[in-house]
Coordinates of C-alpha atoms and ligand atoms in Angstrom, one line a residue:
M667 CA -6.2 -29.1 89.5
K668 CA -6.3 -31.4 86.5
K669 CA -8.7 -34.3 86.8
T670 CA -7.5 -37.7 85.5
S671 CA -10.4 -39.4 83.5
I672 CA -10.5 -43.1 83.9
A673 CA -12.8 -45.7 82.2
I674 CA -13.1 -49.2 83.5
I675 CA -14.5 -51.7 81.1
G676 CA -16.3 -54.5 83.0
G677 CA -18.2 -54.4 86.3
G678 CA -16.8 -57.6 87.8
A679 CA -14.5 -58.2 90.7
A680 CA -11.3 -56.9 89.0
G681 CA -13.0 -53.8 87.6
F682 CA -14.7 -52.8 90.9
F683 CA -11.6 -53.4 92.9
A684 CA -9.5 -51.2 90.6
A685 CA -12.0 -48.4 90.6
L686 CA -12.3 -48.5 94.4
N687 CA -8.6 -48.6 95.1
C688 CA -8.0 -45.8 92.6
A689 CA -10.5 -43.6 94.4
I690 CA -9.1 -44.5 97.8
L691 CA -5.5 -43.6 96.8
A692 CA -6.6 -40.4 94.9
K693 CA -8.3 -39.3 98.1
E694 CA -5.2 -40.1 100.2
K695 CA -3.0 -38.1 97.8
N696 CA -5.6 -35.3 97.3
K697 CA -5.7 -36.0 93.6
Q698 CA -8.7 -35.4 91.3
V699 CA -10.0 -38.5 89.4
S700 CA -13.2 -39.2 87.6
I701 CA -13.9 -42.9 87.4
T702 CA -16.6 -44.6 85.4
I703 CA -17.3 -48.4 85.3
Y704 CA -18.9 -49.5 82.0
E705 CA -20.7 -52.8 82.2
Q706 CA -22.4 -54.4 79.2
A707 CA -24.9 -56.4 81.2
K708 CA -28.0 -55.3 83.0
N709 CA -26.3 -55.9 86.4
V710 CA -22.8 -55.6 87.7
L711 CA -20.9 -58.3 89.8
Q712 CA -22.9 -61.1 88.4
K713 CA -20.2 -63.7 88.8
V714 CA -19.6 -62.6 92.4
R715 CA -23.3 -63.2 93.0
I716 CA -23.2 -66.8 91.7
S717 CA -19.7 -67.6 93.0
G718 CA -19.0 -70.4 95.5
G719 CA -22.5 -71.7 95.2
G720 CA -23.9 -68.2 96.2
R721 CA -21.5 -67.9 99.2
C722 CA -18.6 -66.3 97.3
N723 CA -15.2 -68.0 98.1
V724 CA -13.5 -64.6 98.4
T725 CA -10.0 -65.8 99.0
H726 CA -7.9 -68.5 100.6
A727 CA -6.1 -68.7 104.0
C728 CA -2.7 -68.7 102.4
W729 CA -0.5 -66.0 103.8
T730 CA 2.7 -66.1 101.8
P731 CA 3.2 -65.1 98.2
K732 CA 5.6 -68.0 97.7
E733 CA 3.0 -70.6 98.8
L734 CA 0.1 -68.8 97.1
V735 CA 1.6 -68.8 93.6
K736 CA 1.7 -72.6 93.7
F737 CA -2.1 -72.7 93.1
Y738 CA -1.8 -70.9 89.7
P739 CA -1.2 -73.2 86.7
R740 CA -0.9 -70.0 84.6
G741 CA 0.5 -66.8 86.1
S742 CA 2.5 -68.2 89.0
K743 CA 5.8 -66.5 88.0
E744 CA 4.1 -63.2 87.2
L745 CA 2.0 -63.0 90.3
L746 CA 4.8 -63.5 92.8
G747 CA 5.7 -59.8 92.8
P748 CA 2.1 -58.5 92.8
F749 CA 1.3 -60.8 95.8
H750 CA 4.0 -59.1 97.8
T751 CA 2.0 -55.9 97.2
F752 CA -1.5 -57.3 97.9
C753 CA -2.0 -60.9 99.2
C754 CA -4.8 -62.9 100.8
G755 CA -4.3 -61.3 104.2
D756 CA -4.7 -57.8 102.5
T757 CA -8.0 -59.0 101.0
V758 CA -9.2 -60.1 104.5
A759 CA -8.1 -56.7 105.9
W760 CA -9.6 -54.7 103.1
F761 CA -13.1 -56.3 103.5
G762 CA -12.7 -56.3 107.3
E763 CA -12.1 -52.5 107.3
R764 CA -15.4 -52.1 105.5
G765 CA -17.3 -54.3 107.9
V766 CA -17.2 -57.6 106.1
E767 CA -15.7 -60.4 108.2
L768 CA -14.4 -63.5 106.4
K769 CA -14.2 -66.9 108.0
I770 CA -11.9 -69.8 107.2
E771 CA -13.3 -73.3 106.4
G772 CA -11.5 -76.5 107.1
D773 CA -9.9 -76.7 103.7
G774 CA -8.6 -73.1 103.8
R775 CA -11.3 -71.5 101.6
M776 CA -12.6 -68.1 103.0
F777 CA -16.2 -66.9 102.8
P778 CA -18.1 -64.0 104.2
K779 CA -19.3 -64.9 107.7
S780 CA -22.8 -64.3 106.4
D781 CA -22.3 -67.2 103.9
S782 CA -23.8 -64.9 101.3
S783 CA -22.2 -63.4 98.2
Q784 CA -24.6 -60.5 98.6
T785 CA -22.5 -59.2 101.5
I786 CA -19.5 -58.8 99.2
I787 CA -21.7 -57.1 96.5
D788 CA -23.2 -54.7 99.1
C789 CA -19.8 -53.8 100.4
L790 CA -18.4 -53.1 96.9
L791 CA -21.5 -51.1 95.8
K792 CA -21.6 -49.1 99.0
T793 CA -18.0 -48.1 98.8
T794 CA -18.4 -47.3 95.1
N795 CA -21.2 -45.0 96.0
D796 CA -19.3 -43.4 98.9
F797 CA -16.5 -42.4 96.5
G798 CA -18.8 -41.1 93.8
I799 CA -17.7 -43.6 91.2
K800 CA -20.1 -43.8 88.3
V801 CA -21.4 -47.2 87.3
L802 CA -23.2 -47.5 83.9
T803 CA -24.8 -50.8 83.0
K804 CA -26.0 -51.7 79.5
H805 CA -22.9 -49.9 78.2
K806 CA -20.8 -52.2 76.1
L807 CA -17.4 -51.3 74.8
T808 CA -17.6 -51.7 71.0
H809 CA -14.4 -50.1 69.9
L810 CA -11.1 -49.0 71.5
S811 CA -8.4 -46.8 70.0
Q812 CA -5.6 -44.4 71.0
S813 CA -5.4 -40.9 69.6
D814 CA -2.2 -39.2 68.6
N815 CA -2.0 -37.3 71.9
G816 CA -2.0 -40.7 73.8
K817 CA -5.6 -40.4 75.0
W818 CA -7.9 -43.4 74.8
I819 CA -11.1 -43.3 72.8
I820 CA -13.8 -45.7 73.7
E821 CA -16.9 -46.4 71.6
L822 CA -19.9 -47.5 73.6
N823 CA -22.9 -49.4 72.2
K824 CA -21.6 -48.5 68.7
E825 CA -22.9 -45.0 69.3
K826 CA -21.2 -42.8 71.9
K827 CA -17.4 -42.0 71.6
L828 CA -15.6 -40.7 74.7
E829 CA -12.0 -39.8 75.5
F830 CA -10.1 -40.9 78.6
D831 CA -6.7 -40.4 80.1
K832 CA -6.6 -44.1 81.2
V833 CA -8.5 -47.2 80.4
M834 CA -8.7 -50.5 82.3
I835 CA -10.0 -53.6 80.6
A836 CA -11.5 -56.0 83.1
S837 CA -13.9 -57.8 80.8
G838 CA -13.3 -61.3 82.1
S839 CA -13.4 -64.2 79.7
S840 CA -14.9 -62.5 76.6
K841 CA -14.0 -63.8 73.2
V842 CA -15.3 -60.6 71.6
M843 CA -13.0 -58.5 73.7
W844 CA -10.0 -60.7 73.1
D845 CA -10.6 -60.4 69.3
K846 CA -10.7 -56.6 69.7
L847 CA -7.5 -56.6 71.7
S848 CA -5.8 -58.8 69.2
T849 CA -6.8 -56.3 66.4
L850 CA -5.2 -53.6 68.5
G851 CA -1.9 -55.6 68.5
L852 CA -1.9 -57.6 71.7
E853 CA -1.0 -61.3 71.7
I854 CA -3.9 -63.5 72.9
V855 CA -3.3 -67.1 74.2
R856 CA -6.2 -69.2 72.8
P857 CA -8.8 -69.7 75.5
V858 CA -9.7 -73.2 76.7
P859 CA -11.9 -74.2 79.7
S860 CA -10.4 -75.0 83.1
L861 CA -11.9 -76.4 86.3
F862 CA -14.2 -79.1 85.0
T863 CA -15.2 -82.6 86.0
F864 CA -14.5 -85.9 84.1
N865 CA -17.3 -87.8 82.3
I866 CA -17.0 -91.6 82.6
K867 CA -19.6 -94.0 81.4
N868 CA -19.3 -97.0 83.7
S869 CA -22.6 -98.2 85.0
L870 CA -21.1 -99.9 88.1
L871 CA -19.0 -96.8 89.0
N872 CA -21.9 -94.4 88.2
Q873 CA -24.1 -96.3 90.7
L874 CA -21.7 -95.2 93.5
M875 CA -22.7 -91.5 92.9
G876 CA -22.5 -89.4 96.0
L877 CA -19.6 -91.4 97.5
S878 CA -16.5 -89.4 98.4
L879 CA -12.9 -90.4 99.4
Q880 CA -10.5 -88.3 101.4
D881 CA -7.3 -88.9 99.5
V882 CA -6.8 -90.7 96.2
H883 CA -4.0 -90.4 93.6
I884 CA -5.0 -89.9 90.0
K885 CA -2.7 -89.9 86.9
I886 CA -3.6 -89.2 83.3
L887 CA -2.0 -92.0 81.3
G888 CA 0.4 -91.0 78.6
T889 CA 1.1 -87.6 80.3
K890 CA 3.0 -86.4 83.3
L891 CA -0.3 -85.0 84.9
N892 CA -1.1 -86.4 88.3
S893 CA -2.8 -85.2 91.5
N894 CA -3.7 -86.2 95.0
G895 CA -6.7 -85.2 97.0
P896 CA -10.4 -85.8 97.7
L897 CA -12.5 -87.5 95.1
L898 CA -16.2 -87.4 94.5
I899 CA -18.1 -90.0 92.5
T900 CA -21.0 -88.5 90.5
H901 CA -23.7 -90.0 88.3
W902 CA -21.8 -88.8 85.2
G903 CA -18.2 -89.6 86.4
L904 CA -15.7 -88.1 88.7
S905 CA -15.4 -84.7 90.5
G906 CA -13.8 -83.4 93.7
P907 CA -10.5 -81.5 94.2
A908 CA -8.2 -84.3 92.8
V909 CA -10.1 -84.1 89.5
L910 CA -10.5 -80.3 89.4
K911 CA -6.7 -79.8 90.0
L912 CA -6.0 -82.1 87.1
S913 CA -8.5 -80.2 84.9
A914 CA -6.7 -76.9 85.8
W915 CA -3.1 -78.1 85.4
G916 CA -4.0 -80.1 82.3
A917 CA -6.4 -77.5 80.8
R918 CA -4.4 -77.2 77.6
K919 CA -3.2 -80.8 77.2
L920 CA -6.7 -82.2 77.9
N921 CA -8.2 -79.8 75.3
E922 CA -5.6 -81.1 72.8
L923 CA -6.7 -84.6 73.6
Q924 CA -10.3 -83.4 73.0
Y925 CA -11.2 -84.6 76.5
D926 CA -10.7 -88.3 75.5
F927 CA -8.1 -90.0 77.7
Q928 CA -7.4 -92.7 80.2
I929 CA -6.9 -92.1 84.0
Q930 CA -5.5 -94.4 86.6
I931 CA -6.7 -94.2 90.2
N932 CA -5.0 -95.4 93.4
F933 CA -7.8 -95.5 95.9
T934 CA -5.4 -95.7 98.8
G935 CA -3.8 -92.4 98.0
A936 CA -0.1 -93.4 98.3
S937 CA 0.3 -97.2 99.0
K938 CA 2.1 -99.2 96.3
H939 CA 0.7 -102.3 94.7
E940 CA 3.1 -104.7 96.5
E941 CA 2.4 -103.1 99.9
V942 CA -1.3 -103.5 99.3
K943 CA -1.0 -107.1 98.2
K944 CA 1.1 -107.9 101.3
Q945 CA -1.4 -106.3 103.6
L946 CA -4.3 -108.1 102.0
L947 CA -2.5 -111.5 102.4
A948 CA -1.8 -110.8 106.0
I949 CA -5.6 -110.8 106.8
R950 CA -6.7 -114.2 108.0
N951 CA -10.2 -114.8 109.4
N952 CA -13.5 -116.4 108.4
Q953 CA -15.3 -113.3 107.3
K954 CA -16.1 -112.6 103.7
V955 CA -13.6 -110.4 101.8
M956 CA -16.6 -108.6 100.3
N957 CA -17.8 -107.5 103.7
I958 CA -14.7 -106.2 105.3
A959 CA -13.4 -103.0 103.7
Q960 CA -9.7 -102.1 104.0
F961 CA -7.5 -99.0 103.6
N962 CA -10.3 -96.7 104.8
I963 CA -12.2 -97.4 101.5
P964 CA -15.9 -96.9 101.9
K965 CA -17.9 -100.1 102.1
R966 CA -19.9 -99.5 98.9
L967 CA -16.7 -98.8 96.9
W968 CA -15.0 -101.8 98.5
K969 CA -17.8 -104.1 97.2
Y970 CA -17.4 -102.6 93.8
L971 CA -13.6 -103.1 93.8
V972 CA -13.9 -106.7 95.0
T973 CA -16.5 -107.4 92.2
E974 CA -14.2 -105.7 89.6
A975 CA -11.3 -108.0 90.8
D976 CA -13.5 -111.1 90.1
I977 CA -13.4 -112.2 93.7
P978 CA -16.4 -114.6 94.3
P979 CA -18.8 -112.9 96.9
E980 CA -18.6 -116.0 99.2
R981 CA -14.7 -116.0 99.4
T982 CA -13.4 -115.6 103.0
W983 CA -10.1 -114.0 104.0
N984 CA -8.9 -117.5 105.0
E985 CA -9.4 -118.7 101.4
F986 CA -7.9 -115.6 99.9
G987 CA -4.8 -116.6 97.8
K988 CA -1.9 -114.8 96.2
K989 CA -3.4 -114.5 92.7
Q990 CA -6.6 -112.9 94.1
A991 CA -4.6 -110.6 96.4
G992 CA -2.6 -109.5 93.3
S993 CA -5.7 -108.7 91.2
L994 CA -7.5 -106.9 94.1
A995 CA -4.3 -104.9 94.8
T996 CA -4.2 -103.9 91.1
I997 CA -7.9 -102.8 91.1
I998 CA -7.3 -100.8 94.4
T999 CA -4.1 -99.1 93.2
Q1000 CA -4.3 -99.0 89.4
S1001 CA -8.0 -98.9 88.3
T1002 CA -8.2 -97.4 84.9
Y1003 CA -11.1 -95.5 83.4
N1004 CA -11.8 -94.0 80.0
V1005 CA -12.7 -90.3 80.2
K1006 CA -14.9 -89.2 77.4
G1007 CA -15.9 -85.5 77.7
K1008 CA -16.1 -83.1 80.6
S1009 CA -18.8 -81.4 82.6
T1010 CA -19.0 -77.9 84.1
F1011 CA -18.2 -77.7 87.8
K1012 CA -21.1 -75.5 88.9
E1013 CA -19.4 -74.0 91.9
E1014 CA -16.6 -72.4 89.9
F1015 CA -15.3 -72.6 86.4
V1016 CA -12.7 -70.4 84.7
T1017 CA -11.0 -69.9 81.3
A1018 CA -7.3 -70.7 80.8
G1019 CA -6.0 -68.3 78.2
G1020 CA -6.3 -64.6 77.4
I1021 CA -3.9 -61.7 77.1
D1022 CA -0.3 -63.1 76.8
L1023 CA 1.5 -62.3 80.1
K1024 CA 4.5 -61.1 78.1
E1025 CA 2.4 -58.1 77.1
I1026 CA 2.0 -56.9 80.7
D1027 CA 4.2 -54.9 83.0
F1028 CA 3.3 -56.6 86.3
K1029 CA 4.5 -53.7 88.5
K1030 CA 1.4 -51.8 87.2
F1031 CA -0.6 -54.4 85.3
E1032 CA -0.2 -52.1 82.4
S1033 CA 0.3 -52.9 78.7
K1034 CA 4.0 -52.7 77.7
K1035 CA 3.0 -51.6 74.2
F1036 CA 0.2 -49.2 75.1
P1037 CA 1.0 -47.1 78.2
G1038 CA -2.3 -46.0 79.9
L1039 CA -4.0 -49.3 79.1
F1040 CA -4.4 -51.5 82.1
F1041 CA -5.7 -55.1 82.7
A1042 CA -6.6 -57.4 85.5
G1043 CA -8.7 -60.5 86.2
E1044 CA -9.7 -63.2 83.9
V1045 CA -9.0 -61.2 80.7
L1046 CA -5.3 -62.1 81.4
N1047 CA -3.8 -65.6 80.8
I1048 CA -4.0 -66.2 84.6
D1049 CA -6.1 -68.8 86.3
A1050 CA -6.0 -71.0 89.4
I1051 CA -7.4 -74.1 90.9
T1052 CA -10.6 -73.9 92.9
G1053 CA -10.5 -72.4 96.4
G1054 CA -10.8 -68.6 96.1
F1055 CA -7.5 -68.1 94.2
N1056 CA -9.2 -66.8 91.1
F1057 CA -10.9 -64.0 93.0
Q1058 CA -7.6 -63.3 94.8
A1059 CA -5.9 -62.8 91.4
A1060 CA -8.7 -60.3 90.5
W1061 CA -8.4 -58.5 93.8
T1062 CA -4.6 -58.3 93.5
G1063 CA -4.6 -57.1 89.9
G1064 CA -7.4 -54.7 90.5
Y1065 CA -5.7 -53.2 93.5
I1066 CA -2.4 -52.6 91.6
V1067 CA -4.2 -51.2 88.6
G1068 CA -6.2 -48.9 90.8
R1069 CA -3.1 -47.6 92.6
N1070 CA -1.2 -47.0 89.3
M1071 CA -3.9 -45.1 87.5
V1072 CA -3.5 -42.2 89.9
D1073 CA -0.8 -39.7 88.9
Y1074 CA 1.1 -38.4 91.9
Ligands
FAD1366 C1 -20.1 -70.3 88.6 C2 -18.8 -69.7 89.0 C3 -18.5 -69.6 90.4 C4 -17.2 -69.1 90.7 N1 -16.9 -69.1 92.1 C5 -15.7 -68.6 92.4 C6 -15.3 -68.6 93.8 O1 -16.1 -68.9 94.7 N2 -14.1 -68.1 94.1 C7 -13.2 -67.7 93.1 O2 -12.0 -67.4 93.5 N3 -13.5 -67.7 91.8 C8 -14.7 -68.1 91.5 N4 -15.1 -68.1 90.1 C9 -14.2 -67.5 89.2 C10 -14.3 -66.0 89.3 O3 -15.7 -65.7 89.3 C11 -13.6 -65.2 88.2 O4 -12.3 -65.6 88.2 C12 -13.8 -63.7 88.5 O5 -15.1 -63.3 88.5 C13 -13.0 -62.9 87.4 O6 -13.3 -61.6 87.6 P1 -13.2 -60.5 86.4 O7 -13.6 -59.2 87.0 O8 -11.9 -60.7 85.7 O9 -14.3 -61.0 85.4 P2 -15.9 -61.1 85.5 O10 -16.3 -61.2 86.9 O11 -16.3 -62.0 84.5 O12 -16.3 -59.6 85.0 C14 -16.2 -59.1 83.7 C15 -17.3 -58.2 83.4 O13 -17.0 -57.5 82.2 C16 -18.2 -57.4 81.4 N5 -17.9 -57.2 80.0 C17 -17.3 -58.1 79.2 N6 -17.2 -57.5 78.0 C18 -17.6 -56.2 78.1 C19 -17.7 -55.1 77.2 N7 -17.3 -55.2 75.9 N8 -18.2 -53.9 77.6 C20 -18.5 -53.8 78.9 N9 -18.5 -54.8 79.8 C21 -18.0 -56.0 79.4 C22 -18.9 -58.7 81.7 O14 -20.3 -58.6 81.4 C23 -18.6 -58.9 83.2 O15 -19.6 -58.3 84.0 C24 -16.3 -68.6 89.7 C25 -16.7 -68.6 88.4 C26 -18.0 -69.1 88.0 C27 -18.3 -69.1 86.6

């Protein structure tokens, strides 16, 4: 029986998942495949190791493709079909069948019960070993071409040349690889960072570092970008889901603005200026405005907001007039800050950009121009907000590539 030779470039989540699911299907269908993963680094699955602060946020408790695609600023339309084939529940089952149980946290993120990314790595490596998949580290793809007979020739470390029936590129966010693929004739969308936090120099705000709020509304002035969610004040500016979501949805726009823009925050989440003013004016007692926080705003932040609104520290609620209520309501619902620069979110960061999605047949995650050449993971112009969605895209793409590299 003819053996299909398969090379997978990149030993990350997408590459491993493709290799494994290819081997699993080949076994089911009694087909012969020879699969090799080539990884340029000394170790494979490096990003899985550091992911989710060392705990690996494997996926998200989101069970329907229609809901799941909403978390992808780039790729939502293209992923709808693939998620019908392999969704978050399939990821949970896949790892569960191999002895790795996942747990759901309050915000829907899913982690291995062990709270260690090593559990995921061990599972992937053991299954790779069980199926006899070769894994070669310190093997960098240095050239890729297609011969006249349709086979793929890969050059490794500028030395060895090998021929394969099928090649999958799962090189993650690699500029060198994107340049190579562009030379081959594929369109590449210019990569820019996504999932970052905002740098704000404001000594009073920066003193509130460590403080978090459950639900704020942030908008980026001069754009349509806005988001709701938890906010974290850091010593360099702002972080937390509300900020990270904006950084993902606005990845391109904010890059265009060179990370120099103004944001407006409503610390109540949804209350309008007039409602807030009315509620403030309704409070009547002899206590100091400074000391009695409203709208579930933490005390430290409340003091800062009252100071910013120029309310004298001794002012009581009985002495609180319309003008002051107006300025405090403005500070509470429309505080503006200048963002200058961004910082890396250490738990998870990704690149927006990569292979243009128009190049890909998403039934197979295969190149439309070059049959036999497959892609999945961050090499594609697909990325998500934080929460396990980026790995889910890698698992889904890897699964579909794997199943489509077997001829049966
Ligand atoms: C700090 C951090 C934490 C994260 N945490 C999470 C999380 O908890 N949950 C989540 O969903 N997402 C998380 N992400 C994002 C997630 O890690 C990526 O989306 C995911 O790893 C993409 O998988 P991939 O296989 O496409 O690429 P990668 O994991 O980057 O793998 C690509 C591999 O290809 C190799 N390679 C590149 N070029 C070549 C070449 N020429 N020859 C051979 N090999 C090559 C690279 O060395 C690399 O090992 C995190 C990212 C970071 C940076």
